Amino acid sequence: MRSEILCYPNLPLAVYREIAAHLQQVAGVVTELLPPTDRQFDYGHSQVGGLRLSVPEEIPVGDRQQITAIVEFYAAKYGPPQRSDVAMATL
């Protein structure tokens, strides 16, 4: 599986959960909400450190396009996420 982290610094927990739910509707996709990186609570920052998005290496083109469409939908609404690749061990 390939994995990357999507981070929206000011996005509320509920929206992170909505994004995760939409992405998990694509077969084989796994998401995980990450804990916040800030040590002190701040209402102005997200209570989530990011969203780990794991996608199978062999995924149909249509499914990959669906993932891209979902991420682009939320990027248009909330701004583009900070993205970083994650090295993952084989599950």
Short mmCIF file of C-alpha atoms in Angstrom, two decimals:
data_model
loop_
_atom_site.label_atom_id
_atom_site.label_comp_id
_atom_site.label_asym_id
_atom_site.label_seq_id
_atom_site.Cartn_x
_atom_site.Cartn_y
_atom_site.Cartn_z
CA MET A 1 0.00 0.00 0.00
CA ARG A 2 1.06 3.56 -0.65
CA SER A 3 0.43 6.02 2.11
CA GLU A 4 0.41 9.78 2.39
CA ILE A 5 -0.65 12.29 5.00
CA LEU A 6 -3.08 15.09 4.23
CA CYS A 7 -3.00 17.94 6.73
CA TYR A 8 -5.40 20.86 7.00
CA PRO A 9 -4.08 22.91 9.96
CA ASN A 10 -7.37 24.61 10.87
CA LEU A 11 -9.91 21.99 9.82
CA PRO A 12 -12.40 20.79 12.46
CA LEU A 13 -12.54 17.15 13.54
CA ALA A 14 -16.01 16.67 12.02
CA VAL A 15 -14.78 17.65 8.55
CA TYR A 16 -11.77 15.34 8.85
CA ARG A 17 -14.20 12.53 9.67
CA GLU A 18 -16.34 13.46 6.66
CA ILE A 19 -13.32 13.37 4.34
CA ALA A 20 -12.25 10.00 5.78
CA ALA A 21 -15.75 8.57 5.32
CA HIS A 22 -15.86 9.69 1.68
CA LEU A 23 -12.41 8.29 0.91
CA GLN A 24 -13.18 4.95 2.55
CA GLN A 25 -16.07 4.44 0.14
CA VAL A 26 -13.45 3.67 -2.50
CA ALA A 27 -12.64 -0.06 -2.41
CA GLY A 28 -9.35 -0.86 -0.67
CA VAL A 29 -8.76 2.65 0.70
CA VAL A 30 -7.91 2.92 4.40
CA THR A 31 -7.84 6.18 6.36
CA GLU A 32 -6.62 7.01 9.84
CA LEU A 33 -6.99 10.26 11.76
CA LEU A 34 -3.70 11.24 13.38
CA PRO A 35 -3.36 12.84 16.81
CA PRO A 36 -2.67 16.58 16.97
CA THR A 37 0.94 17.74 16.97
CA ASP A 38 0.34 20.83 19.14
CA ARG A 39 1.03 20.23 22.80
CA GLN A 40 -1.33 22.94 24.00
CA PHE A 41 -5.02 23.02 23.16
CA ASP A 42 -6.05 25.94 20.98
CA TYR A 43 -9.58 26.44 19.65
CA GLY A 44 -8.09 28.08 16.57
CA HIS A 45 -6.25 24.92 15.52
CA SER A 46 -7.51 21.52 14.48
CA GLN A 47 -7.81 18.74 17.05
CA VAL A 48 -6.42 16.42 14.36
CA GLY A 49 -2.80 16.18 13.25
CA GLY A 50 -3.73 14.95 9.79
CA LEU A 51 -5.32 12.17 7.81
CA ARG A 52 -3.28 9.15 6.73
CA LEU A 53 -4.56 7.95 3.37
CA SER A 54 -3.48 4.44 2.38
CA VAL A 55 -4.20 3.25 -1.15
CA PRO A 56 -3.43 -0.17 -2.66
CA GLU A 57 -0.57 -0.18 -5.17
CA GLU A 58 -2.81 -1.83 -7.78
CA ILE A 59 -5.94 0.28 -7.88
CA PRO A 60 -8.20 0.76 -10.91
CA VAL A 61 -7.83 4.06 -12.73
CA GLY A 62 -11.47 4.96 -12.00
CA ASP A 63 -10.93 4.49 -8.26
CA ARG A 64 -7.77 6.62 -8.36
CA GLN A 65 -9.73 9.32 -10.18
CA GLN A 66 -12.46 9.12 -7.51
CA ILE A 67 -9.86 9.65 -4.75
CA THR A 68 -8.45 12.65 -6.63
CA ALA A 69 -11.95 14.09 -7.10
CA ILE A 70 -12.72 13.76 -3.37
CA VAL A 71 -9.45 15.43 -2.32
CA GLU A 72 -9.95 18.19 -4.90
CA PHE A 73 -13.53 18.80 -3.71
CA TYR A 74 -12.36 19.45 -0.14
CA ALA A 75 -9.33 21.44 -1.37
CA ALA A 76 -11.69 23.76 -3.27
CA LYS A 77 -13.82 24.19 -0.17
CA TYR A 78 -11.12 24.48 2.54
CA GLY A 79 -7.89 25.13 0.66
CA PRO A 80 -5.31 22.59 -0.47
CA PRO A 81 -3.96 20.22 2.16
CA GLN A 82 -0.32 19.94 3.04
CA ARG A 83 0.70 16.55 1.63
CA SER A 84 3.56 14.27 2.53
CA ASP A 85 4.41 10.72 1.52
CA VAL A 86 4.86 8.14 4.25
CA ALA A 87 7.01 5.05 4.03
CA MET A 88 4.90 2.12 5.19
CA ALA A 89 5.84 -1.41 6.02
CA THR A 90 3.86 -4.10 4.25
CA LEU A 91 0.67 -4.80 6.18
#
